[in-house]
mmCIF file of C-alpha atoms in Angstrom:
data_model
loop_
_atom_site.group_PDB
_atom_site.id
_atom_site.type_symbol
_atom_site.label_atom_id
_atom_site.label_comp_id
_atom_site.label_asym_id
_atom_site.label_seq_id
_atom_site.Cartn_x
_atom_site.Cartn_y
_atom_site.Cartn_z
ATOM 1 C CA UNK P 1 0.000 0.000 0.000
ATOM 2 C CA UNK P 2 1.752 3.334 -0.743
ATOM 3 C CA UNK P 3 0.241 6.865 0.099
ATOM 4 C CA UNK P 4 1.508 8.897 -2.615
ATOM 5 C CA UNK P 5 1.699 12.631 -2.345
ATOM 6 C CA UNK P 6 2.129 14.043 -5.812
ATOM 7 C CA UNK P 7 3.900 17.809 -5.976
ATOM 8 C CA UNK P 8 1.784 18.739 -8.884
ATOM 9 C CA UNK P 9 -1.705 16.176 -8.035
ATOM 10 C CA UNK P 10 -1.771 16.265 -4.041
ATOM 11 C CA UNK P 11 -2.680 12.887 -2.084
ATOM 12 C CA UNK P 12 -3.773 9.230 -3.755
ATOM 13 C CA UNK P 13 -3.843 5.919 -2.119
ATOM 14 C CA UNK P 14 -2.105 3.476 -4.558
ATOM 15 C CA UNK P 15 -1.581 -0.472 -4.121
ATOM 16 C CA UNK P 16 -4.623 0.015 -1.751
ATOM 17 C CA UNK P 17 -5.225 -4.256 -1.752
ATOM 18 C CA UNK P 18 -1.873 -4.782 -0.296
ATOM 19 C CA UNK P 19 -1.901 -4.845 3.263
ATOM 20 C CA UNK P 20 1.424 -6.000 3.979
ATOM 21 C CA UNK P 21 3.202 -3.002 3.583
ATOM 22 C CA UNK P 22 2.763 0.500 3.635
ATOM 23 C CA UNK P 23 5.189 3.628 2.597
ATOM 24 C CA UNK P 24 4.861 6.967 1.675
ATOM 25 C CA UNK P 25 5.659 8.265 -1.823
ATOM 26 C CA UNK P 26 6.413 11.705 -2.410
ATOM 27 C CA UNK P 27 6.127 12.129 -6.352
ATOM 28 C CA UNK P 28 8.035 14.830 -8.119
ATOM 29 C CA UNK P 29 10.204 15.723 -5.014
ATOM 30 C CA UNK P 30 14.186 15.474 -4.863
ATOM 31 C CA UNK P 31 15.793 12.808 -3.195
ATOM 32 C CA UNK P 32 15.647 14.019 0.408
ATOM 33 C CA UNK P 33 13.099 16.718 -0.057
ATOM 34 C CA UNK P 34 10.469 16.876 2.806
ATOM 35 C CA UNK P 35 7.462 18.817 1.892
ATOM 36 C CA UNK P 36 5.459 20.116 4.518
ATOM 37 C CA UNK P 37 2.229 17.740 4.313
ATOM 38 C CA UNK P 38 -1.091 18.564 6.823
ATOM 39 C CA UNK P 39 -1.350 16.327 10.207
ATOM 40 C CA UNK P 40 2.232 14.352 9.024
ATOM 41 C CA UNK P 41 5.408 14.130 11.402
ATOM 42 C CA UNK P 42 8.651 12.947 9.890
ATOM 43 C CA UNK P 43 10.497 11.140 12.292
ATOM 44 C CA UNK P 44 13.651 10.532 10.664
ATOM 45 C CA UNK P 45 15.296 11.248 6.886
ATOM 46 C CA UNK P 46 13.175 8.490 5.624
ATOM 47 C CA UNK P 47 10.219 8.132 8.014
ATOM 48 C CA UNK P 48 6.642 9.358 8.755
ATOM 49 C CA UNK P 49 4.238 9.072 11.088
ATOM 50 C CA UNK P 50 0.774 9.113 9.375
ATOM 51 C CA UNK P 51 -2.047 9.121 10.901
ATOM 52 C CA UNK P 52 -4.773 6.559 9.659
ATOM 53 C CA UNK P 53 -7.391 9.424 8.931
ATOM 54 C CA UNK P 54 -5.543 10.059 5.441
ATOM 55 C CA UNK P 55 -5.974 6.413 4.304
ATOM 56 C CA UNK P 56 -9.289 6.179 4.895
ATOM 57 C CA UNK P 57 -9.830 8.638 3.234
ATOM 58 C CA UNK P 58 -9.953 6.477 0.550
ATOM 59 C CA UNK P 59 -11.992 3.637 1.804
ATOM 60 C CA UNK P 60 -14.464 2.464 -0.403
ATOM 61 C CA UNK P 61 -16.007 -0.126 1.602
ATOM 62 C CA UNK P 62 -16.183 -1.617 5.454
ATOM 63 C CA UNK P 63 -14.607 -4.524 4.295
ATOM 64 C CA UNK P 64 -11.588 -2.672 3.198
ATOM 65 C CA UNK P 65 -11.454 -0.653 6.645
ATOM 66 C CA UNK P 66 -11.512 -3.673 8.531
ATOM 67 C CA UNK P 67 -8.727 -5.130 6.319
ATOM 68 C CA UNK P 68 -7.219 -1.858 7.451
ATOM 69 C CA UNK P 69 -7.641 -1.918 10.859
ATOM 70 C CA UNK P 70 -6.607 -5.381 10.901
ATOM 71 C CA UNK P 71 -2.905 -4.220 9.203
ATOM 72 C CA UNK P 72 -2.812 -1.352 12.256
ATOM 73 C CA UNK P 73 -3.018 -4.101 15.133
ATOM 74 C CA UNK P 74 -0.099 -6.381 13.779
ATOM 75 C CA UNK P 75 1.803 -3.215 12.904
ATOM 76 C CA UNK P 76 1.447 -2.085 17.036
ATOM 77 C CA UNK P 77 3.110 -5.461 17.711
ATOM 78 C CA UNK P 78 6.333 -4.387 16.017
ATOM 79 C CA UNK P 79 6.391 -1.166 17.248
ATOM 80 C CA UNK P 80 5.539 1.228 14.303
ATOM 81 C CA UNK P 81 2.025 2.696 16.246
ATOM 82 C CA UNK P 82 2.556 5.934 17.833
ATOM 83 C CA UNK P 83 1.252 4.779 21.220
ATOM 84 C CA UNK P 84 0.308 8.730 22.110
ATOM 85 C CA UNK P 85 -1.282 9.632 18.149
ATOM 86 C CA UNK P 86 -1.937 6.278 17.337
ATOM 87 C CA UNK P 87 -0.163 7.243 13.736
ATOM 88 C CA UNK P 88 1.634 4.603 11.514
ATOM 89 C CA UNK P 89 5.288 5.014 10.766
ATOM 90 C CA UNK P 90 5.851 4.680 7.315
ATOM 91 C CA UNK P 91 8.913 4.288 4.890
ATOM 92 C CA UNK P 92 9.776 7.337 2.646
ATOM 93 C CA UNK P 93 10.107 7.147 -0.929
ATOM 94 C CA UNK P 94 11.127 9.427 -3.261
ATOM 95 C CA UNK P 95 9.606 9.300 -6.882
ATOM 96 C CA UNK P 96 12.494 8.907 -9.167
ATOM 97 C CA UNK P 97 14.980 5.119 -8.243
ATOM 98 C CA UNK P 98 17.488 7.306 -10.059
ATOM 99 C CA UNK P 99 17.954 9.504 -7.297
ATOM 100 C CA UNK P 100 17.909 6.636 -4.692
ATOM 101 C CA UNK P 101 21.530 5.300 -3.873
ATOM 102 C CA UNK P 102 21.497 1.099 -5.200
ATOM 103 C CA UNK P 103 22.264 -0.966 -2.426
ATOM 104 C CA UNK P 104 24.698 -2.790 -3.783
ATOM 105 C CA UNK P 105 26.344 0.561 -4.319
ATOM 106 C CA UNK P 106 26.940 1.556 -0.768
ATOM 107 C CA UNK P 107 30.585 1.503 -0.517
ATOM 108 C CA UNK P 108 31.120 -1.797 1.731
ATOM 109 C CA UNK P 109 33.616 -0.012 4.634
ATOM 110 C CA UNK P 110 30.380 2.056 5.446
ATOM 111 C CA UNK P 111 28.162 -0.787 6.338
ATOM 112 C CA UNK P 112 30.332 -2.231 9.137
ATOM 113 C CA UNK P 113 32.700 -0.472 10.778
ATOM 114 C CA UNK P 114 35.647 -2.026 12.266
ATOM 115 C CA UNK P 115 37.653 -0.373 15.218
ATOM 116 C CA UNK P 116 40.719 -2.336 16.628
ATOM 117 C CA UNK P 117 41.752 -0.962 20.510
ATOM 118 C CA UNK P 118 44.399 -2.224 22.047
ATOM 119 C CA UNK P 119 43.452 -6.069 22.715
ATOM 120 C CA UNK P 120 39.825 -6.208 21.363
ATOM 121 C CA UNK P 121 37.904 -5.109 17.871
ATOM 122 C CA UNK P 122 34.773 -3.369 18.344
ATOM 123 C CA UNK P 123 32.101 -4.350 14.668
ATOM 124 C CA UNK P 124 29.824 -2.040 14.174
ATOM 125 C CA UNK P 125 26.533 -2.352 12.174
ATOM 126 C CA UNK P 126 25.901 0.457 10.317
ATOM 127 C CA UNK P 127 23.158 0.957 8.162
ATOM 128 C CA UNK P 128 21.042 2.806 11.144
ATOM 129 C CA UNK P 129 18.198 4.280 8.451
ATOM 130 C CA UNK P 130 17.358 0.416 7.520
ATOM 131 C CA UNK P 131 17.801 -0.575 11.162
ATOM 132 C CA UNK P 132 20.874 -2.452 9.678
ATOM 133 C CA UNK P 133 19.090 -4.750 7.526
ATOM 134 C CA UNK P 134 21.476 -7.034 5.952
ATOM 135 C CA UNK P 135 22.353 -6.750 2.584
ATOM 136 C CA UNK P 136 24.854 -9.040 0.218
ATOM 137 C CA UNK P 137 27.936 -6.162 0.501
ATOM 138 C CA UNK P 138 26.942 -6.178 4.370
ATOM 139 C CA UNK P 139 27.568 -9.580 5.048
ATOM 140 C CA UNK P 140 30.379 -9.900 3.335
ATOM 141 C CA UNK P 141 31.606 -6.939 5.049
ATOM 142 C CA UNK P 142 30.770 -8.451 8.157
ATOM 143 C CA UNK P 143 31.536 -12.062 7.566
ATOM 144 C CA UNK P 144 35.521 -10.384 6.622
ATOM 145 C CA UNK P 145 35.398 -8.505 9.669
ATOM 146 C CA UNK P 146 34.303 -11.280 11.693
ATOM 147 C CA UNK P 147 36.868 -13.853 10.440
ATOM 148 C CA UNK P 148 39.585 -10.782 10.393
ATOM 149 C CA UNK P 149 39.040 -10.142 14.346
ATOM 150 C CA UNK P 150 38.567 -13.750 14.976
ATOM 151 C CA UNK P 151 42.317 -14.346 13.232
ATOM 152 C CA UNK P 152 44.000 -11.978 15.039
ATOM 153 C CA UNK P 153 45.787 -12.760 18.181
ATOM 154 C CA UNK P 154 46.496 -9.272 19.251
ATOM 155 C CA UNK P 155 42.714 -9.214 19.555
ATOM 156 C CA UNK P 156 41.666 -10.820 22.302
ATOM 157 C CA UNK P 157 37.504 -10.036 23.095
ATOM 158 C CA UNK P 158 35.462 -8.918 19.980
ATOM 159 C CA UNK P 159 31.870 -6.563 20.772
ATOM 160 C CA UNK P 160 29.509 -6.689 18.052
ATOM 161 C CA UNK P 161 26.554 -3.663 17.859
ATOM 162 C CA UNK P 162 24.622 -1.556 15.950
ATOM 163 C CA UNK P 163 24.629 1.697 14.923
ATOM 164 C CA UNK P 164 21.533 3.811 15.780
ATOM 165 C CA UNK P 165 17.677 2.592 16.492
ATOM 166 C CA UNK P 166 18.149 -0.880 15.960
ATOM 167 C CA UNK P 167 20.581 -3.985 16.033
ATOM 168 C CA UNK P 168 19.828 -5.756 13.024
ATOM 169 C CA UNK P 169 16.647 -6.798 11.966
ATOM 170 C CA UNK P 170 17.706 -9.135 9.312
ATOM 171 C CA UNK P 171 17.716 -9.697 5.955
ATOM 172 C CA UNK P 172 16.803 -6.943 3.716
ATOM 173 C CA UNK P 173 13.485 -8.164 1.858
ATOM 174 C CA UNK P 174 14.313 -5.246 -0.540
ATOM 175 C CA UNK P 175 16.643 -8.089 -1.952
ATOM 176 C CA UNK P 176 14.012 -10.286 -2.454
ATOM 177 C CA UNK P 177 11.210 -7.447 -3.718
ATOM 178 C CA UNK P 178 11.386 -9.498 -7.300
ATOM 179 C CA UNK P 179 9.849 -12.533 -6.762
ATOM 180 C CA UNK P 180 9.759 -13.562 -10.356
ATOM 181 C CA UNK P 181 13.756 -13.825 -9.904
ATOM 182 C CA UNK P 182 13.978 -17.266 -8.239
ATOM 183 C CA UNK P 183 16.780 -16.834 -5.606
ATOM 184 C CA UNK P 184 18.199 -19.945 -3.655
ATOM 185 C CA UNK P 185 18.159 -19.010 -0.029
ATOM 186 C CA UNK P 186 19.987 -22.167 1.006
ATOM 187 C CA UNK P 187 22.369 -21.088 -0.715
ATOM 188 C CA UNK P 188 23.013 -17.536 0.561
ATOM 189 C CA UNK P 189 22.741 -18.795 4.426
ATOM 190 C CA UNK P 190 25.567 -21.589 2.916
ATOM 191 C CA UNK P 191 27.400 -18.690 1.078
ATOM 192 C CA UNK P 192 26.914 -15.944 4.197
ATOM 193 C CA UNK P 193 25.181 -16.169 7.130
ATOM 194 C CA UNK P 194 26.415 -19.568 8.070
ATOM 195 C CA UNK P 195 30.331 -18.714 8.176
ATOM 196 C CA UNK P 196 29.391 -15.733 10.151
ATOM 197 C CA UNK P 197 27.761 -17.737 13.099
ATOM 198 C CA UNK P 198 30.526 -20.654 12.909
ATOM 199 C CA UNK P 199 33.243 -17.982 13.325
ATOM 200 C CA UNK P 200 31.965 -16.660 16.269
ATOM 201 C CA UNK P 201 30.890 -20.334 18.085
ATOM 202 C CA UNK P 202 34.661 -21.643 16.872
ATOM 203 C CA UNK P 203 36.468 -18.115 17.748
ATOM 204 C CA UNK P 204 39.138 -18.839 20.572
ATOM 205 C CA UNK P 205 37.978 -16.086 22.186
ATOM 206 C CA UNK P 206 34.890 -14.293 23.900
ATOM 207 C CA UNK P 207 32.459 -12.123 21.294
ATOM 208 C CA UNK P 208 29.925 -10.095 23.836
ATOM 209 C CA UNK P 209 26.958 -8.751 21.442
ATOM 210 C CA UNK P 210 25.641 -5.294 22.581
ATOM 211 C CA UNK P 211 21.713 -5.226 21.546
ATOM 212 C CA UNK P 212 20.642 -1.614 20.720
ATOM 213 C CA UNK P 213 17.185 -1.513 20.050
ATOM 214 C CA UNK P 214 14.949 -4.379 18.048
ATOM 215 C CA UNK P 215 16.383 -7.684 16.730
ATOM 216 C CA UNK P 216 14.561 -9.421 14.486
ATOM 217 C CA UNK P 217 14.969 -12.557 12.282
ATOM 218 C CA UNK P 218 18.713 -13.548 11.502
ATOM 219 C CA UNK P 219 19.510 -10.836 13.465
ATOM 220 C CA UNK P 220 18.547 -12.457 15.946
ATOM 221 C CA UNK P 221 20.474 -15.445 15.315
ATOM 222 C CA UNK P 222 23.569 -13.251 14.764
ATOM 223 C CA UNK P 223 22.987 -12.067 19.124
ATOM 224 C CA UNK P 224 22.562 -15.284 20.155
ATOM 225 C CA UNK P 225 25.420 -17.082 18.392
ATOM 226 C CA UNK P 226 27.777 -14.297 20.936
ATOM 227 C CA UNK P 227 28.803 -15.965 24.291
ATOM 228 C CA UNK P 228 27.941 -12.946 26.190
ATOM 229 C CA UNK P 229 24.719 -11.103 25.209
ATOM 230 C CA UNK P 230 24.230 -7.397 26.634
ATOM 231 C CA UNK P 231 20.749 -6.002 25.396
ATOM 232 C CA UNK P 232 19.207 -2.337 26.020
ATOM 233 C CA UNK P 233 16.111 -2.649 28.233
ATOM 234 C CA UNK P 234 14.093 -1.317 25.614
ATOM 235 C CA UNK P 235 15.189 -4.337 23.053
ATOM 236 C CA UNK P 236 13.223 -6.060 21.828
ATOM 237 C CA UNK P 237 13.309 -9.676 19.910
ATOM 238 C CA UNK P 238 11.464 -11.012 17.393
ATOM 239 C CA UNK P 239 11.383 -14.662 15.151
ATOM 240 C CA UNK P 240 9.819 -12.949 12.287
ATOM 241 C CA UNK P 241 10.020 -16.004 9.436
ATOM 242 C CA UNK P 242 6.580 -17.336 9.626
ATOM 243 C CA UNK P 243 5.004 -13.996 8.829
ATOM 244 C CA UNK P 244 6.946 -14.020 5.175
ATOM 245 C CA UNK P 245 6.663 -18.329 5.216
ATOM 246 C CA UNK P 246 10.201 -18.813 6.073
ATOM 247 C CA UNK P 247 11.688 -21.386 8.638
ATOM 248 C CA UNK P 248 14.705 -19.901 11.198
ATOM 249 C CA UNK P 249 18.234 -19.753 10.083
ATOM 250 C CA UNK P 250 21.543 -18.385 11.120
ATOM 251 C CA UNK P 251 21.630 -20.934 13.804
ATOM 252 C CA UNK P 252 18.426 -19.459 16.209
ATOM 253 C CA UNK P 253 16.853 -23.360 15.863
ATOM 254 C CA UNK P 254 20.012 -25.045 17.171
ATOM 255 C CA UNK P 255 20.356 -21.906 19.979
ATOM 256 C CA UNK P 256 17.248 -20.910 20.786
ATOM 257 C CA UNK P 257 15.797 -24.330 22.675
ATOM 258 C CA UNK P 258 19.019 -25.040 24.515
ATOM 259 C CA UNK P 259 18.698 -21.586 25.951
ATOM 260 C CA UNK P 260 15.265 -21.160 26.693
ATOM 261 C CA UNK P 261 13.707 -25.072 25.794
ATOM 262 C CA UNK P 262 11.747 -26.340 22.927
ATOM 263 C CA UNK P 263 8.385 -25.130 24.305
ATOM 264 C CA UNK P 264 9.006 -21.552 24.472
ATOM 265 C CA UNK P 265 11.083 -21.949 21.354
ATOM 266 C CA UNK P 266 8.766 -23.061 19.156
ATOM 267 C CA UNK P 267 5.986 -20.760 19.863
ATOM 268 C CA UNK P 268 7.794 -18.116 19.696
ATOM 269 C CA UNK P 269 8.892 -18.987 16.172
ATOM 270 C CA UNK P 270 5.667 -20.344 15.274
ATOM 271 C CA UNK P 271 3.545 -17.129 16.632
ATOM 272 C CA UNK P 272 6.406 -14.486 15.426
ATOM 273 C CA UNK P 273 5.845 -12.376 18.647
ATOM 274 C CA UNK P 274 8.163 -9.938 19.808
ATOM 275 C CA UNK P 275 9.763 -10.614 23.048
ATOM 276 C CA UNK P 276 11.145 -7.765 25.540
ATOM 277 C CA UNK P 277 14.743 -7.320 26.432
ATOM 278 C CA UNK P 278 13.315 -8.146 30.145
ATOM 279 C CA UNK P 279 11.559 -11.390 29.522
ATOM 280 C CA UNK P 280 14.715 -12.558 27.555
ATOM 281 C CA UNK P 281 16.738 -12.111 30.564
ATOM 282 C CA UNK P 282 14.036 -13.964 32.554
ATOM 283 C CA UNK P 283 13.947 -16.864 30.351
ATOM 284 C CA UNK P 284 18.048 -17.404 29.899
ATOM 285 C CA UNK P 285 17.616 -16.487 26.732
ATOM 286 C CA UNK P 286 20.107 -13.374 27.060
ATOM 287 C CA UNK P 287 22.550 -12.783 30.115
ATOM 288 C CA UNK P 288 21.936 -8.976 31.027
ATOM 289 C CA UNK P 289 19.788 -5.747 30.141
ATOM 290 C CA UNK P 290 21.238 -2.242 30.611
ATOM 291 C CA UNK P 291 19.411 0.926 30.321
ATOM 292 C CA UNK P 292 19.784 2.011 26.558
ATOM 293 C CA UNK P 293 21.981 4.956 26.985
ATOM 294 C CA UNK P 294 24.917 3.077 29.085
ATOM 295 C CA UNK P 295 24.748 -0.579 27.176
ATOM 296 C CA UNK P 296 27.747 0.374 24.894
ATOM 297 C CA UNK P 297 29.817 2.434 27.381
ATOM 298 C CA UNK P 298 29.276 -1.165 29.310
ATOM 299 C CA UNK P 299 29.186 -3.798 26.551
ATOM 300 C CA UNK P 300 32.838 -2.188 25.668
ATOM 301 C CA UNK P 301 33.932 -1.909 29.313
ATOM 302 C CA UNK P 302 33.164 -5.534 29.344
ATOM 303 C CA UNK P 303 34.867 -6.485 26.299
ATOM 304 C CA UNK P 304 37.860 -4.416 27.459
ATOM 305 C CA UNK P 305 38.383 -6.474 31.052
ATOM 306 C CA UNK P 306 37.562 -9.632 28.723
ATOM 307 C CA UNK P 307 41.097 -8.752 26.837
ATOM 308 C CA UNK P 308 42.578 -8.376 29.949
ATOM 309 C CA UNK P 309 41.967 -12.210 31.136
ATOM 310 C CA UNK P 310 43.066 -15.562 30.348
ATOM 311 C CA UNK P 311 41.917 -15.879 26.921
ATOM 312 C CA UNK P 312 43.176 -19.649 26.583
ATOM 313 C CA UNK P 313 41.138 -20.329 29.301
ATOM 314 C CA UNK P 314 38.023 -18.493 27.940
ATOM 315 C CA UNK P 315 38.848 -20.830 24.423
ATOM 316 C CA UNK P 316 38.946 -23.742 26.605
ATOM 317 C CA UNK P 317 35.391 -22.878 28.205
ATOM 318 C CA UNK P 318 33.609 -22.287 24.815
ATOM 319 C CA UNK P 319 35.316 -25.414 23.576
ATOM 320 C CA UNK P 320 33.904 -27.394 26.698
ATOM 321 C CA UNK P 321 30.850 -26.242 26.422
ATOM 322 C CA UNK P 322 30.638 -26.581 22.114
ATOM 323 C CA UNK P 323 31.143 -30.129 22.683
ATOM 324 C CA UNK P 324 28.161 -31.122 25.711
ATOM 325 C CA UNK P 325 25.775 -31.126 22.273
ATOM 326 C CA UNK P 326 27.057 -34.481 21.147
ATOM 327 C CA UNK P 327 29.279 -35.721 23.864
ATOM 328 C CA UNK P 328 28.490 -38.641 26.731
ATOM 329 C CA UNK P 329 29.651 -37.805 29.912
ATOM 330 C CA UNK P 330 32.516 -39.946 29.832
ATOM 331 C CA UNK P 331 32.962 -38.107 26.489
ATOM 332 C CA UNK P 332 32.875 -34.724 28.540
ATOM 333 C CA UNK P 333 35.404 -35.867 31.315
ATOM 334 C CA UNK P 334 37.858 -36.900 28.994
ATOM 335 C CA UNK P 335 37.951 -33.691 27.191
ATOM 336 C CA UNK P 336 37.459 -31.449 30.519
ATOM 337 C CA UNK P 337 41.002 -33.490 31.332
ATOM 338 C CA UNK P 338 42.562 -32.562 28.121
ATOM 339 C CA UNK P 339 41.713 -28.869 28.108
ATOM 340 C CA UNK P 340 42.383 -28.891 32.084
ATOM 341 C CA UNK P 341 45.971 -29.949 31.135
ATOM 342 C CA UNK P 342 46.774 -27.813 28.238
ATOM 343 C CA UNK P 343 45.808 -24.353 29.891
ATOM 344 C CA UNK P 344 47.358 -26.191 32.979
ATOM 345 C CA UNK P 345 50.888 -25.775 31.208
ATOM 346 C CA UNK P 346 49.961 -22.239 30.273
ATOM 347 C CA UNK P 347 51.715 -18.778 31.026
ATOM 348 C CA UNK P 348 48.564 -17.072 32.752
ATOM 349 C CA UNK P 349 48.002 -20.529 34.371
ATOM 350 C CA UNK P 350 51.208 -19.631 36.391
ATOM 351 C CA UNK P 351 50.610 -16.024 36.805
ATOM 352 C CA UNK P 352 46.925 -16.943 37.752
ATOM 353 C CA UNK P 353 48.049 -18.760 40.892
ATOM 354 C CA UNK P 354 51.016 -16.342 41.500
ATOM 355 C CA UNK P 355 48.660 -13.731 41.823
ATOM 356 C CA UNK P 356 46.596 -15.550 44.270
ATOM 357 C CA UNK P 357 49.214 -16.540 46.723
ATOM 358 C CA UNK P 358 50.914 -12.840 46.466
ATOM 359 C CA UNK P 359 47.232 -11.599 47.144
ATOM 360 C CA UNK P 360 47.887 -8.983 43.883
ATOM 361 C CA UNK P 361 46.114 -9.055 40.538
ATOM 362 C CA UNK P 362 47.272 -11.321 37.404
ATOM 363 C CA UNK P 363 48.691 -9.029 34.668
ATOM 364 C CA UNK P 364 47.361 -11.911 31.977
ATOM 365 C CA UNK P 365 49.251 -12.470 28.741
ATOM 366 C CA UNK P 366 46.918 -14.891 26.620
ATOM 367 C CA UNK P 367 49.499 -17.147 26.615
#
């Protein structure tokens, strides 16, 4: 459904059958232009908040308005109902595509930004105006930042965030908008997504996530594959694939139930409800919330003390606890004895128990 505002022809309501998605058009306007428009509030470069009495405007039966209305309520689930004006937050778009930047021409440094401190890389998502939808050049700027800070031993803790409203909310359906071009989504998880989350599980070395606003779909996944998840207590969570007929990917099936159990897991995958930063804490599903404007000051202090610790020992924990999926508990004692006597011969191992008999405070290595 687009509302179209024409420069030269004033308001029309076209698509009006398609209840699915809604945006505003502005027709004959330059590429960032924002005319003034009665009873609309732009929220951002490329938002509005409409309210529904210029739709209906348009109504041409009660049938339609209760289609309508219907599109309003699972729109207030996800956040994009004023909750004082009751207006709908719409997408802006501009008339001509020629003045819209192509996303696969976004230069790919932009999308995720990588900055190395001393001891830990900080990834950054950040496409904030798309709530960092994922896009082919994002991934694969993320998947070679990923493997990049995962590589490097001088790094020693990785934080991944978002830049702006939200942490990721997935794969960019704007992708996918031509559904006569058959496109073989196995494939992209196999080509993307999926190295992504095996980094980060097989990385010798903690990854905290920082979760700045909504996470939805593969982002989502991309949290919980982190061993530490920070969120901002007004996060929120959502398994959106059933409401476009897809199943979950980027690992959220295999991570999900052993975090919060197959009940809860599969309703909410099967409902697509959004869940609260709060309630994920509750359930296990997430190990802290933070109010919004100190979770990165903290997820970083966190990440900082993190490169500041034994970081074989932190490989040997994720490596222990990797293997409980598909080991026997003779299985598990075996390896706890191996990894016990490798970090046993360790550098830190020594300066660990130094430390404690001297009553001071290990100066760590990794080593």
């Amino acid at each position: 459904m687009e509302l179209v505002y024409s420069k030269h022809a004033g308001m029309r309501l076209d698509e009006p059958e398609n209840f699915k998605a809604f945006k505003l058009v502005l027709e004959g306007f330059e590429l960032g232009e924002r005319p003034a428009i009665a009873d609309l509030d732009y929220d951002n470069n490329d938002h509005v908040w409409i309210p529904p009495s210029q739709v209906l405007q348009f109504a041409k039966s009660d049938a339609w308005r209760s289609q309508f209305h219907k599109m309003i309520e699972g729109a207030e689930k996800y956040g994009w109902i004023h909750p004082d004006t009751q207006a709908i937050k719409a997408h802006i778009q501009w008339q001509s595509a020629s003045n819209l930047p192509e996303l696969n021409q976004v230069p790919e440094q932009s999308l995720v930004v990588v900055r190395q401190e001393h001891g830990y890389t900080v990834i950054t998502l950040n496409r904030p105006e798309k709530l960092n939808a994922l896009t082919r050049p994002m991934l694969q700027a993320l998947k070679d930042a990923v493997l990049a800070a995962t590589q490097d031993h001088a790094c020693r803790a990785i934080l991944i965030t978002g830049n702006g409203r939200g942490f990721c909310t997935g794969q960019d359906l704007n992708e996918r908008r031509d559904l006569e071009q058959a496109v073989d989504l196995g494939e992209s998880l196999i080509q993307f997504y999926n190295p992504i989350i095996t980094a980060i599980d097989q990385a010798n070395k903690p990854v905290v996530c920082a979760v700045n606003g909504v996470a939805a779909g593969a982002g989502v996944g991309l949290a919980l594959a982190c061993d530490i998840v920070l969120a901002a207590d007004d996060a929120r969570f959502i398994q959106s694939f059933s409401k476009i007929g897809l199943a979950p990917d980027a690992g959220i099936s295999w991570h999900l139930p052993r975090l919060i159990g197959s009940a809860r897991t599969k309703a909410l995958t099967i409902l697509a409800e959004p869940i609260s930063a709060v309630q994920a804490q509750e359930w296990g599903m997430i190990w802290a919330t933070l109010p919004s404007e100190k979770l990165h000051s903290e997820a970083e202090a966190l990440v900082k003390q993190l490169s500041q610790r034994p970081t074989l020992s932190f490989a040997a924990i994720k490596q222990a606890h990797r293997s409980t999926a598909i080991n026997t508990l003779q299985q598990q004692l075996d390896l706890e004895a191996t990894l016990q006597q490798k970090v046993g011969w360790s550098e830190d191992y020594k300066r660990g128990v130094q430390a404690f008999f001297d009553g001071t405070t290990a100066q760590f290595t990794g080593q």
